[in-house]
mmCIF file of C-alpha atoms and ligand atoms in Angstrom:
data_model
loop_
_atom_site.group_PDB
_atom_site.id
_atom_site.type_symbol
_atom_site.label_atom_id
_atom_site.label_comp_id
_atom_site.label_asym_id
_atom_site.label_seq_id
_atom_site.Cartn_x
_atom_site.Cartn_y
_atom_site.Cartn_z
ATOM 1 C CA MET A 1 116.796 140.592 86.405
ATOM 2 C CA ILE A 2 115.586 138.842 89.378
ATOM 3 C CA THR A 3 117.992 137.626 92.121
ATOM 4 C CA PRO A 4 118.898 135.220 93.480
ATOM 5 C CA ARG A 5 118.613 133.445 90.244
ATOM 6 C CA ILE A 6 120.284 130.285 88.930
ATOM 7 C CA GLU A 7 121.376 130.286 85.269
ATOM 8 C CA VAL A 8 121.029 127.090 83.527
ATOM 9 C CA ASP A 9 122.764 126.484 80.237
ATOM 10 C CA LEU A 10 120.685 123.801 78.513
ATOM 11 C CA GLY A 11 123.303 123.510 75.803
ATOM 12 C CA LYS A 12 126.272 122.411 78.259
ATOM 13 C CA ILE A 13 123.786 119.931 79.864
ATOM 14 C CA ARG A 14 122.923 118.280 76.330
ATOM 15 C CA HIS A 15 126.779 118.284 75.506
ATOM 16 C CA ASN A 16 127.596 116.684 79.084
ATOM 17 C CA THR A 17 125.104 114.158 78.442
ATOM 18 C CA ARG A 18 125.970 113.385 74.729
ATOM 19 C CA PHE A 19 129.735 113.148 75.679
ATOM 20 C CA LEU A 20 129.063 110.511 78.358
ATOM 21 C CA VAL A 21 126.299 108.610 76.343
ATOM 22 C CA ASP A 22 128.813 108.439 73.439
ATOM 23 C CA HIS A 23 131.780 107.288 75.449
ATOM 24 C CA LEU A 24 129.827 104.695 77.537
ATOM 25 C CA LYS A 25 127.857 103.442 74.521
ATOM 26 C CA SER A 26 131.129 102.139 73.296
ATOM 27 C CA GLN A 27 131.445 100.050 76.671
ATOM 28 C CA GLY A 28 127.873 98.754 75.960
ATOM 29 C CA ILE A 29 126.635 100.983 78.957
ATOM 30 C CA SER A 30 123.417 103.277 78.779
ATOM 31 C CA VAL A 31 122.741 106.078 80.742
ATOM 32 C CA THR A 32 119.833 106.753 82.961
ATOM 33 C CA ALA A 33 119.927 110.833 83.711
ATOM 34 C CA VAL A 34 119.045 111.628 87.171
ATOM 35 C CA THR A 35 117.031 114.632 87.852
ATOM 36 C CA LYS A 36 116.918 114.657 91.751
ATOM 37 C CA ALA A 37 119.356 117.444 92.110
ATOM 38 C CA VAL A 38 117.233 119.626 89.917
ATOM 39 C CA CYS A 39 114.014 118.579 91.378
ATOM 40 C CA GLY A 40 112.847 116.980 88.382
ATOM 41 C CA HIS A 41 113.050 120.479 86.471
ATOM 42 C CA PRO A 42 111.486 119.276 83.030
ATOM 43 C CA GLU A 43 113.555 121.360 80.592
ATOM 44 C CA ILE A 44 116.993 120.250 82.235
ATOM 45 C CA ALA A 45 115.287 116.723 82.103
ATOM 46 C CA GLN A 46 114.577 117.227 78.389
ATOM 47 C CA ALA A 47 118.162 118.595 77.787
ATOM 48 C CA MET A 48 119.318 115.346 79.278
ATOM 49 C CA LEU A 49 117.010 113.147 76.832
ATOM 50 C CA ASP A 50 118.222 115.327 74.018
ATOM 51 C CA GLY A 51 121.576 114.337 74.867
ATOM 52 C CA GLY A 52 120.873 110.537 74.576
ATOM 53 C CA ALA A 53 119.682 109.469 78.026
ATOM 54 C CA ILE A 54 117.267 106.407 77.536
ATOM 55 C CA GLU A 55 115.499 107.235 80.587
ATOM 56 C CA LEU A 56 115.217 109.472 83.696
ATOM 57 C CA GLY A 57 115.896 108.469 87.184
ATOM 58 C CA GLU A 58 114.034 110.360 90.180
ATOM 59 C CA SER A 59 114.223 109.521 93.872
ATOM 60 C CA ARG A 60 110.950 111.691 94.811
ATOM 61 C CA MET A 61 107.322 111.196 93.643
ATOM 62 C CA ARG A 62 106.895 115.222 93.802
ATOM 63 C CA ASN A 63 109.576 115.400 91.114
ATOM 64 C CA VAL A 64 108.229 112.906 88.925
ATOM 65 C CA GLU A 65 104.745 114.248 89.060
ATOM 66 C CA ARG A 66 106.376 117.537 88.234
ATOM 67 C CA LEU A 67 107.970 115.785 85.018
ATOM 68 C CA ARG A 68 104.843 114.103 83.812
ATOM 69 C CA LYS A 69 102.730 117.026 84.095
ATOM 70 C CA ALA A 70 105.209 119.129 81.957
ATOM 71 C CA GLY A 71 104.362 116.617 79.406
ATOM 72 C CA ILE A 72 107.652 114.482 79.546
ATOM 73 C CA THR A 73 106.979 110.837 78.068
ATOM 74 C CA ALA A 74 110.228 109.142 78.483
ATOM 75 C CA PRO A 75 110.545 106.140 80.796
ATOM 76 C CA ILE A 76 111.119 107.277 84.340
ATOM 77 C CA ALA A 77 112.683 105.033 87.147
ATOM 78 C CA LEU A 78 112.058 105.759 90.771
ATOM 79 C CA ILE A 79 115.621 105.358 92.040
ATOM 80 C CA ARG A 80 114.926 105.539 95.947
ATOM 81 C CA THR A 81 112.896 102.492 97.095
ATOM 82 C CA PRO A 82 109.039 103.537 97.180
ATOM 83 C CA MET A 83 107.117 104.195 100.263
ATOM 84 C CA LEU A 84 104.422 101.809 100.978
ATOM 85 C CA SER A 85 102.169 104.955 101.207
ATOM 86 C CA GLN A 86 102.678 106.106 97.586
ATOM 87 C CA VAL A 87 102.549 102.683 95.409
ATOM 88 C CA ASP A 88 99.481 103.958 93.520
ATOM 89 C CA GLN A 89 101.499 107.208 92.330
ATOM 90 C CA VAL A 90 104.388 105.366 91.727
ATOM 91 C CA VAL A 91 102.822 102.733 89.316
ATOM 92 C CA GLN A 92 100.821 105.710 87.696
ATOM 93 C CA CYS A 93 103.892 107.707 86.905
ATOM 94 C CA CYS A 94 106.819 105.431 87.023
ATOM 95 C CA ASP A 95 107.769 102.605 84.418
ATOM 96 C CA THR A 96 109.988 100.842 87.019
ATOM 97 C CA SER A 97 111.297 101.406 90.330
ATOM 98 C CA TYR A 98 114.483 100.336 92.440
ATOM 99 C CA ASN A 99 113.266 97.951 95.405
ATOM 100 C CA THR A 100 114.683 96.129 98.504
ATOM 101 C CA GLU A 101 111.547 95.307 100.148
ATOM 102 C CA ILE A 102 108.927 92.216 99.247
ATOM 103 C CA ALA A 103 106.002 94.104 101.094
ATOM 104 C CA VAL A 104 106.407 97.195 98.957
ATOM 105 C CA ILE A 105 106.779 95.072 95.639
ATOM 106 C CA THR A 106 103.645 93.122 96.468
ATOM 107 C CA ARG A 107 101.805 96.394 96.940
ATOM 108 C CA LEU A 108 103.357 97.713 93.844
ATOM 109 C CA GLY A 109 101.907 94.524 92.021
ATOM 110 C CA ASP A 110 98.485 95.130 93.538
ATOM 111 C CA ALA A 111 98.509 98.891 92.177
ATOM 112 C CA ALA A 112 99.465 97.723 88.806
ATOM 113 C CA LEU A 113 96.882 95.048 88.697
ATOM 114 C CA ARG A 114 94.186 97.791 89.403
ATOM 115 C CA LYS A 115 95.591 99.817 86.472
ATOM 116 C CA LYS A 116 95.829 96.572 84.276
ATOM 117 C CA SER A 117 99.278 97.354 83.894
ATOM 118 C CA VAL A 118 102.849 95.594 84.830
ATOM 119 C CA HIS A 119 105.518 97.704 86.798
ATOM 120 C CA GLY A 120 108.913 96.954 86.200
ATOM 121 C CA ILE A 121 111.257 95.917 89.499
ATOM 122 C CA ILE A 122 114.950 96.645 89.775
ATOM 123 C CA LEU A 123 116.268 94.957 92.761
ATOM 124 C CA MET A 124 119.003 97.086 94.498
ATOM 125 C CA VAL A 125 121.793 94.840 95.937
ATOM 126 C CA GLU A 126 123.925 95.985 98.792
ATOM 127 C CA MET A 127 127.648 96.083 97.570
ATOM 128 C CA GLY A 128 129.013 97.836 100.691
ATOM 129 C CA ASP A 129 127.539 101.155 100.534
ATOM 130 C CA MET A 130 125.311 100.633 103.524
ATOM 131 C CA ARG A 131 122.183 102.338 102.104
ATOM 132 C CA ASP A 132 119.279 100.823 100.494
ATOM 133 C CA GLY A 133 120.162 96.958 99.115
ATOM 134 C CA ILE A 134 119.303 93.541 99.370
ATOM 135 C CA MET A 135 122.405 91.376 100.927
ATOM 136 C CA PRO A 136 123.823 89.645 97.894
ATOM 137 C CA GLU A 137 123.468 86.063 99.534
ATOM 138 C CA ASN A 138 119.520 86.606 99.798
ATOM 139 C CA ILE A 139 119.245 88.235 96.184
ATOM 140 C CA GLU A 140 118.532 84.900 94.438
ATOM 141 C CA ALA A 141 115.706 83.938 96.703
ATOM 142 C CA VAL A 142 114.041 87.693 96.442
ATOM 143 C CA ALA A 143 114.272 87.266 92.882
ATOM 144 C CA ALA A 144 112.501 84.230 92.815
ATOM 145 C CA GLN A 145 109.815 85.710 95.170
ATOM 146 C CA VAL A 146 109.552 88.720 92.665
ATOM 147 C CA ASN A 147 108.818 86.299 89.824
ATOM 148 C CA ALA A 148 105.841 84.993 91.549
ATOM 149 C CA ILE A 149 104.201 88.494 92.308
ATOM 150 C CA PRO A 150 101.346 89.237 89.689
ATOM 151 C CA GLY A 151 101.612 92.889 88.474
ATOM 152 C CA VAL A 152 105.357 93.253 88.515
ATOM 153 C CA ALA A 153 107.989 92.291 86.000
ATOM 154 C CA LEU A 154 111.534 91.721 87.274
ATOM 155 C CA LYS A 155 113.730 94.042 84.938
ATOM 156 C CA GLY A 156 117.166 93.789 86.400
ATOM 157 C CA ILE A 157 119.281 94.745 89.407
ATOM 158 C CA GLY A 158 121.091 97.627 90.450
ATOM 159 C CA ALA A 159 124.077 98.563 92.731
ATOM 160 C CA ASN A 160 124.849 101.929 94.349
ATOM 161 C CA TYR A 161 128.544 103.139 95.615
ATOM 162 C CA ALA A 162 130.449 105.944 97.139
ATOM 163 C CA CYS A 163 126.803 107.487 98.174
ATOM 164 C CA LEU A 164 126.774 106.943 102.077
ATOM 165 C CA GLY A 165 129.497 104.427 102.988
ATOM 166 C CA GLY A 166 132.843 105.208 101.375
ATOM 167 C CA ALA A 167 132.874 101.965 99.115
ATOM 168 C CA VAL A 168 134.733 103.230 95.816
ATOM 169 C CA PRO A 169 133.583 101.137 92.972
ATOM 170 C CA ASP A 170 136.793 99.636 91.443
ATOM 171 C CA ALA A 171 137.385 96.699 88.980
ATOM 172 C CA ALA A 172 137.168 94.083 91.813
ATOM 173 C CA LYS A 173 133.911 95.394 93.175
ATOM 174 C CA MET A 174 132.300 95.573 89.655
ATOM 175 C CA ALA A 175 133.257 92.051 88.860
ATOM 176 C CA ALA A 176 131.699 91.029 92.012
ATOM 177 C CA PHE A 177 128.549 92.767 90.881
ATOM 178 C CA SER A 178 128.508 91.437 87.386
ATOM 179 C CA THR A 179 129.075 87.930 88.832
ATOM 180 C CA ILE A 180 125.770 88.266 91.147
ATOM 181 C CA ALA A 181 123.971 89.468 87.846
ATOM 182 C CA ARG A 182 124.845 86.625 85.914
ATOM 183 C CA GLU A 183 124.144 84.103 88.389
ATOM 184 C CA ILE A 184 120.417 85.519 88.876
ATOM 185 C CA LYS A 185 119.990 85.703 85.117
ATOM 186 C CA GLY A 186 120.908 82.040 85.027
ATOM 187 C CA ALA A 187 118.665 81.145 88.049
ATOM 188 C CA SER A 188 115.519 83.502 87.614
ATOM 189 C CA GLY A 189 114.901 82.942 84.307
ATOM 190 C CA SER A 190 113.559 86.513 83.777
ATOM 191 C CA SER A 191 114.912 88.694 81.197
ATOM 192 C CA MET A 192 116.930 90.886 83.406
ATOM 193 C CA GLU A 193 117.287 93.614 80.707
ATOM 194 C CA THR A 194 119.027 96.230 82.993
ATOM 195 C CA VAL A 195 122.175 95.618 85.205
ATOM 196 C CA SER A 196 122.977 99.117 86.729
ATOM 197 C CA GLY A 197 126.325 99.241 87.887
ATOM 198 C CA GLY A 198 125.802 102.459 89.956
ATOM 199 C CA ASN A 199 126.357 106.592 89.608
ATOM 200 C CA SER A 200 128.966 108.978 88.755
ATOM 201 C CA ALA A 201 131.303 107.429 90.910
ATOM 202 C CA ASN A 202 131.475 104.581 88.642
ATOM 203 C CA LEU A 203 132.701 106.735 85.749
ATOM 204 C CA PRO A 204 136.534 106.116 86.264
ATOM 205 C CA TRP A 205 135.985 102.408 86.246
ATOM 206 C CA ALA A 206 133.528 102.784 83.100
ATOM 207 C CA LEU A 207 135.384 105.059 80.939
ATOM 208 C CA GLY A 208 138.552 102.899 81.861
ATOM 209 C CA HIS A 209 139.885 99.868 80.245
ATOM 210 C CA HIS A 210 138.318 97.438 82.793
ATOM 211 C CA PRO A 211 135.869 94.522 81.762
ATOM 212 C CA LYS A 212 132.442 95.641 81.933
ATOM 213 C CA GLY A 213 131.064 92.165 82.503
ATOM 214 C CA CYS A 214 127.319 92.246 82.243
ATOM 215 C CA ILE A 215 126.770 95.931 83.542
ATOM 216 C CA ASN A 216 124.787 97.791 80.840
ATOM 217 C CA ASN A 217 123.410 100.912 82.413
ATOM 218 C CA LEU A 218 124.553 103.575 84.829
ATOM 219 C CA ARG A 219 122.476 106.382 86.671
ATOM 220 C CA LEU A 220 124.173 109.611 86.269
ATOM 221 C CA GLY A 221 123.368 112.713 87.914
ATOM 222 C CA GLU A 222 126.446 114.780 89.304
ATOM 223 C CA ALA A 223 128.844 114.132 86.068
ATOM 224 C CA ILE A 224 125.860 115.397 83.628
ATOM 225 C CA LEU A 225 125.176 118.401 85.767
ATOM 226 C CA LEU A 226 128.453 119.658 86.991
ATOM 227 C CA GLY A 227 131.003 117.728 84.834
ATOM 228 C CA VAL A 228 132.843 116.172 87.915
ATOM 229 C CA GLU A 229 133.585 112.925 89.503
ATOM 230 C CA PRO A 230 132.006 112.694 93.006
ATOM 231 C CA VAL A 231 134.577 110.549 94.713
ATOM 232 C CA SER A 232 137.779 112.895 93.538
ATOM 233 C CA GLY A 233 135.683 115.759 92.960
ATOM 234 C CA SER A 234 137.936 116.337 89.806
ATOM 235 C CA HIS A 235 136.751 117.335 86.504
ATOM 236 C CA ILE A 236 136.061 114.836 83.824
ATOM 237 C CA ASP A 237 138.034 115.908 80.902
ATOM 238 C CA GLY A 238 135.695 116.956 77.948
ATOM 239 C CA LEU A 239 132.649 117.849 80.287
ATOM 240 C CA CYS A 240 131.328 121.541 80.841
ATOM 241 C CA THR A 241 131.658 122.232 84.896
ATOM 242 C CA ASP A 242 129.641 125.726 84.436
ATOM 243 C CA ALA A 243 126.345 124.651 83.256
ATOM 244 C CA PHE A 244 124.796 126.127 86.514
ATOM 245 C CA THR A 245 125.780 129.620 88.003
ATOM 246 C CA LEU A 246 124.312 131.259 91.036
ATOM 247 C CA ILE A 247 123.607 135.203 90.959
ATOM 248 C CA ALA A 248 123.109 136.943 93.895
ATOM 249 C CA GLU A 249 122.964 140.644 94.841
ATOM 250 C CA VAL A 250 124.746 142.999 97.021
ATOM 251 C CA ILE A 251 122.782 144.645 99.637
ATOM 252 C CA GLU A 252 125.613 146.235 101.362
ATOM 253 C CA ALA A 253 128.827 147.461 100.304
ATOM 254 C CA LYS A 254 131.125 149.296 102.909
ATOM 255 C CA VAL A 255 134.514 149.633 104.121
ATOM 256 C CA LYS A 256 134.431 148.321 107.799
ATOM 257 C CA THR A 257 137.119 147.820 110.636
ATOM 258 C CA ALA A 258 136.763 144.437 112.439
ATOM 259 C CA PRO A 259 136.481 144.817 116.003
ATOM 260 C CA SER A 260 138.967 143.464 118.435
ATOM 261 C CA SER A 261 138.604 139.712 118.954
ATOM 262 C CA ALA A 262 138.487 140.360 122.619
ATOM 263 C CA SER A 263 135.006 141.956 122.102
ATOM 264 C CA PHE A 264 133.542 138.524 120.929
ATOM 265 C CA THR A 265 131.806 136.970 123.826
ATOM 266 C CA ASP A 266 129.598 134.657 121.716
ATOM 267 C CA PRO A 267 131.753 131.743 120.480
ATOM 268 C CA ALA A 268 129.829 131.765 117.345
ATOM 269 C CA LEU A 269 130.992 135.297 116.502
ATOM 270 C CA ALA A 270 134.580 134.346 117.360
ATOM 271 C CA ALA A 271 134.545 131.642 114.783
ATOM 272 C CA LEU A 272 133.373 134.048 112.227
ATOM 273 C CA GLN A 273 136.551 134.429 109.845
ATOM 274 C CA LEU A 274 136.483 138.088 109.978
ATOM 275 C CA GLY A 275 140.385 138.421 108.980
ATOM 276 C CA PRO A 276 143.075 140.253 110.779
ATOM 277 C CA GLU A 277 141.857 142.819 113.430
ATOM 278 C CA ASN A 278 141.891 146.570 112.501
ATOM 279 C CA VAL A 279 142.580 145.884 108.886
ATOM 280 C CA ARG A 280 139.951 148.076 106.797
ATOM 281 C CA SER A 281 138.682 146.155 103.803
ATOM 282 C CA VAL A 282 135.579 146.370 101.641
ATOM 283 C CA ARG A 283 132.755 144.076 102.930
ATOM 284 C CA LEU A 284 129.847 143.022 100.944
ATOM 285 C CA ILE A 285 126.475 141.536 101.952
ATOM 286 C CA ILE A 286 125.139 139.546 99.794
ATOM 287 C CA ALA A 287 121.239 138.566 99.758
ATOM 288 C CA VAL A 288 121.577 134.821 100.135
ATOM 289 C CA GLY A 289 122.189 132.684 103.261
ATOM 290 C CA LYS A 290 122.254 129.269 104.703
ATOM 291 C CA GLN A 291 118.576 129.085 104.289
ATOM 292 C CA ASP A 292 118.767 129.073 100.655
ATOM 293 C CA ILE A 293 121.944 127.198 99.853
ATOM 294 C CA ASP A 294 124.750 125.121 101.170
ATOM 295 C CA ILE A 295 127.348 127.906 101.704
ATOM 296 C CA SER A 296 130.471 125.627 102.082
ATOM 297 C CA GLY A 297 129.647 124.275 98.596
ATOM 298 C CA LEU A 298 130.105 127.511 96.759
ATOM 299 C CA THR A 299 133.259 128.844 95.060
ATOM 300 C CA LEU A 300 133.564 132.722 94.898
ATOM 301 C CA PRO A 301 134.838 134.692 92.039
ATOM 302 C CA LYS A 302 138.535 135.604 92.131
ATOM 303 C CA GLY A 303 139.171 138.643 94.529
ATOM 304 C CA VAL A 304 136.500 137.700 96.719
ATOM 305 C CA THR A 305 136.815 136.004 100.233
ATOM 306 C CA PHE A 306 134.126 134.342 102.354
ATOM 307 C CA LEU A 307 133.818 135.898 105.898
ATOM 308 C CA GLY A 308 130.759 134.227 107.348
ATOM 309 C CA ALA A 309 126.927 133.646 106.721
ATOM 310 C CA THR A 310 123.722 133.696 108.568
ATOM 311 C CA SER A 311 120.343 132.433 107.501
ATOM 312 C CA ASP A 312 119.720 135.281 105.361
ATOM 313 C CA HIS A 313 123.223 137.144 104.776
ATOM 314 C CA MET A 314 126.843 135.934 103.088
ATOM 315 C CA VAL A 315 129.493 138.308 104.024
ATOM 316 C CA VAL A 316 132.545 138.500 101.831
ATOM 317 C CA GLY A 317 135.657 140.635 101.450
ATOM 318 C CA THR A 318 136.577 142.049 98.242
ATOM 319 C CA VAL A 319 139.422 143.707 96.665
ATOM 320 C CA ARG A 320 137.114 144.873 93.908
ATOM 321 C CA SER A 321 136.304 148.321 95.194
ATOM 322 C CA HIS A 322 134.048 149.141 92.466
ATOM 323 C CA THR A 323 131.291 146.801 93.543
ATOM 324 C CA ARG A 324 128.232 148.700 94.473
ATOM 325 C CA VAL A 325 124.822 148.120 96.261
ATOM 326 C CA GLY A 326 122.776 146.537 93.605
ATOM 327 C CA GLY A 327 125.666 144.688 91.804
ATOM 328 C CA GLU A 328 125.823 141.087 91.351
ATOM 329 C CA LEU A 329 128.099 138.181 92.353
ATOM 330 C CA ARG A 330 128.623 134.891 90.250
ATOM 331 C CA LEU A 331 129.025 131.870 92.148
ATOM 332 C CA GLN A 332 129.671 128.198 91.173
ATOM 333 C CA MET A 333 128.190 125.729 93.323
ATOM 334 C CA ASN A 334 129.237 121.971 93.956
ATOM 335 C CA TYR A 335 126.422 119.179 94.133
ATOM 336 C CA SER A 336 125.313 119.832 97.606
ATOM 337 C CA ALA A 337 124.894 123.710 96.959
ATOM 338 C CA LEU A 338 123.347 122.896 93.796
ATOM 339 C CA MET A 339 120.324 120.616 94.997
ATOM 340 C CA ARG A 340 119.674 123.062 98.008
ATOM 341 C CA ALA A 341 119.445 125.888 95.778
ATOM 342 C CA MET A 342 117.485 124.087 93.165
ATOM 343 C CA ALA A 343 115.041 123.288 95.994
ATOM 344 C CA ALA A 344 115.067 126.758 97.631
ATOM 345 C CA PRO A 345 111.630 128.679 97.088
ATOM 346 C CA ASP A 346 113.449 132.204 97.055
ATOM 347 C CA ILE A 347 115.780 131.300 94.268
ATOM 348 C CA THR A 348 114.635 131.537 90.439
ATOM 349 C CA ASN A 349 115.762 129.396 87.598
ATOM 350 C CA VAL A 350 116.496 131.064 84.388
ATOM 351 C CA ILE A 351 117.016 128.785 81.458
ATOM 352 C CA LYS A 352 119.445 129.419 78.754
ATOM 353 C CA GLY A 353 120.331 127.747 75.339
ATOM 354 C CA ASN A 354 117.303 126.081 74.860
ATOM 355 C CA THR A 355 117.374 125.024 71.060
ATOM 356 C CA SER A 356 115.256 121.962 71.871
ATOM 357 C CA PRO A 357 111.900 121.928 69.851
ATOM 358 C CA TRP A 358 110.167 120.456 73.149
ATOM 359 C CA LYS A 359 108.296 122.948 75.062
ATOM 360 C CA PRO A 360 106.840 122.049 78.585
ATOM 361 C CA GLU A 361 103.093 121.757 78.646
ATOM 362 C CA SER A 362 100.671 121.165 81.645
ATOM 363 C CA ARG A 363 99.274 117.750 81.781
ATOM 364 C CA SER A 364 97.941 115.544 84.517
ATOM 365 C CA CYS A 365 99.461 112.184 84.883
ATOM 366 C CA ASP A 366 96.200 110.688 84.071
ATOM 367 C CA ASP A 367 96.028 112.661 80.820
ATOM 368 C CA LEU A 368 99.455 111.437 79.881
ATOM 369 C CA ARG A 369 98.857 107.732 80.606
ATOM 370 C CA SER A 370 95.696 107.646 78.680
ATOM 371 C CA ALA A 371 97.593 109.448 75.772
ATOM 372 C CA LEU A 372 100.043 106.709 75.987
ATOM 373 C CA VAL A 373 97.910 103.848 75.709
HETATM 374 C C1 PLP B 1 121.491 110.307 93.537
HETATM 375 C C2 PLP B 1 121.574 108.713 92.941
HETATM 376 C C3 PLP B 1 122.208 108.497 91.768
HETATM 377 C C4 PLP B 1 122.978 109.469 90.916
HETATM 378 O O1 PLP B 1 124.225 109.991 91.814
HETATM 379 P P1 PLP B 1 125.166 111.020 91.064
HETATM 380 O O2 PLP B 1 126.577 110.635 92.112
HETATM 381 O O3 PLP B 1 124.466 112.261 91.044
HETATM 382 O O4 PLP B 1 125.755 110.556 89.721
HETATM 383 C C5 PLP B 1 122.366 107.089 91.213
HETATM 384 N N1 PLP B 1 121.633 106.187 91.783
HETATM 385 C C6 PLP B 1 120.946 106.259 92.840
HETATM 386 C C7 PLP B 1 120.355 105.280 93.539
HETATM 387 C C8 PLP B 1 120.950 107.613 93.601
HETATM 388 O O5 PLP B 1 120.112 107.960 94.790
#
C-alpha cells in the first residue's frame, strides 16, 4: 500500500451527513455540505449528497471545477466572496455565491448575462465574526441595490460565526440574525429562499430547543467530516469521528539515548521534547512532516508519544518495541490537520466503503452546463 495515505470511509461520511440532515430537518433546517477541507474531493462530496445534503459549499474555484469535472451536477454555492478576476468561472460552475461587494455582484451579473443565465446571490451579514460580511445597518440598502442589478437574483442572506473572531452563535445572536432576515424579506420583496445561519459551530444551538426563527439552512463541514463541534471540540453524539485516518510509514526504528541538554546550542533543538536525558527508549522516525500536515492536529495511537517534527520527519517515542522499519502508524487528524493533509501532494487518498452507484466521470464545466440545459 502507498504511504503516506489517508483512508476515507465514505460510509461514515454518509452516516454523519444523514444523521445531521435528519435531525435538522425536524427543525426546518437544510444542510449545505462544505467540501473545502477535502479540496472538493468528488467521491466525498457525493457521499455527502447521498446522505441528504441539498447543496455543496466550496470556498475555492479550483475545487468547484474539480467537482464539476467529475460530473457532480448538484447545486454548488461559492461560500467565499468571489474574486473579481474569477466572475466568469463562478457563473459558469456555481449556482449561487456568497457576496459582500456590490462591485463583484455587478460583474457577476454581467458575466451571467453573457451566458444568458441568472446567478444567485446570498448576502453575507457581519454578525461579529469580523470576517466577510456587510454591516447589519447597511444590509437593507445593499439588498435593494442587488435587486436592481441585471443578471443576478437575490436568494437570501447568510451569517458566519466562530471562524475568525470568537463570536459563539448563542440563542440571542441567532434571534438577532433571524430578525434581520425577516426585516429584509419584508423590505426587499424578493423571495429570499435561503437564510443560512452559520456552520458547524451553530449545531449546539440548532439541535437544541431554541426557536429557529426564519433560519432554514446551515453550511456544515467539520461536523460531517470529523463528527465534532468546532467551538468546544467535543464529539457530537451519534456521529463517527474516524471517517479519516492518516497512515504513515516508519523509516527508522532505533533505541537511542538523548544527549545531555547542555549540548543543545540551538534553542530550536532545546525546545524538542526529547524526554528525560539518558533514558533509553525506542524512537521511530515517520515519513511525514510539517510540509504535509499540521503536526499539532494529530492524535497518536496509544503508547506512542510525540517528540518532534521537521519539514519531512516526525519523531515519536514508543513502548511498542515490535514496531519495525516499514511498519505503519495510524493517526487521527483534527480539522486543521485534515485540510492540510488533503491538500498535500505527497499524501494519497484511499477511498473505502463506496456503495454509491455514482462513479466520477471526466467532463468539462462547459459539457456539464450544456447537458443541464
Ligand atoms: C468553512 C466555512 C463553513 C463550514 O465551516 P465548518 O466549521 O467546517 O462547518 C461554512 N461557511 C463558510 C462561509 C465557511 O467559510
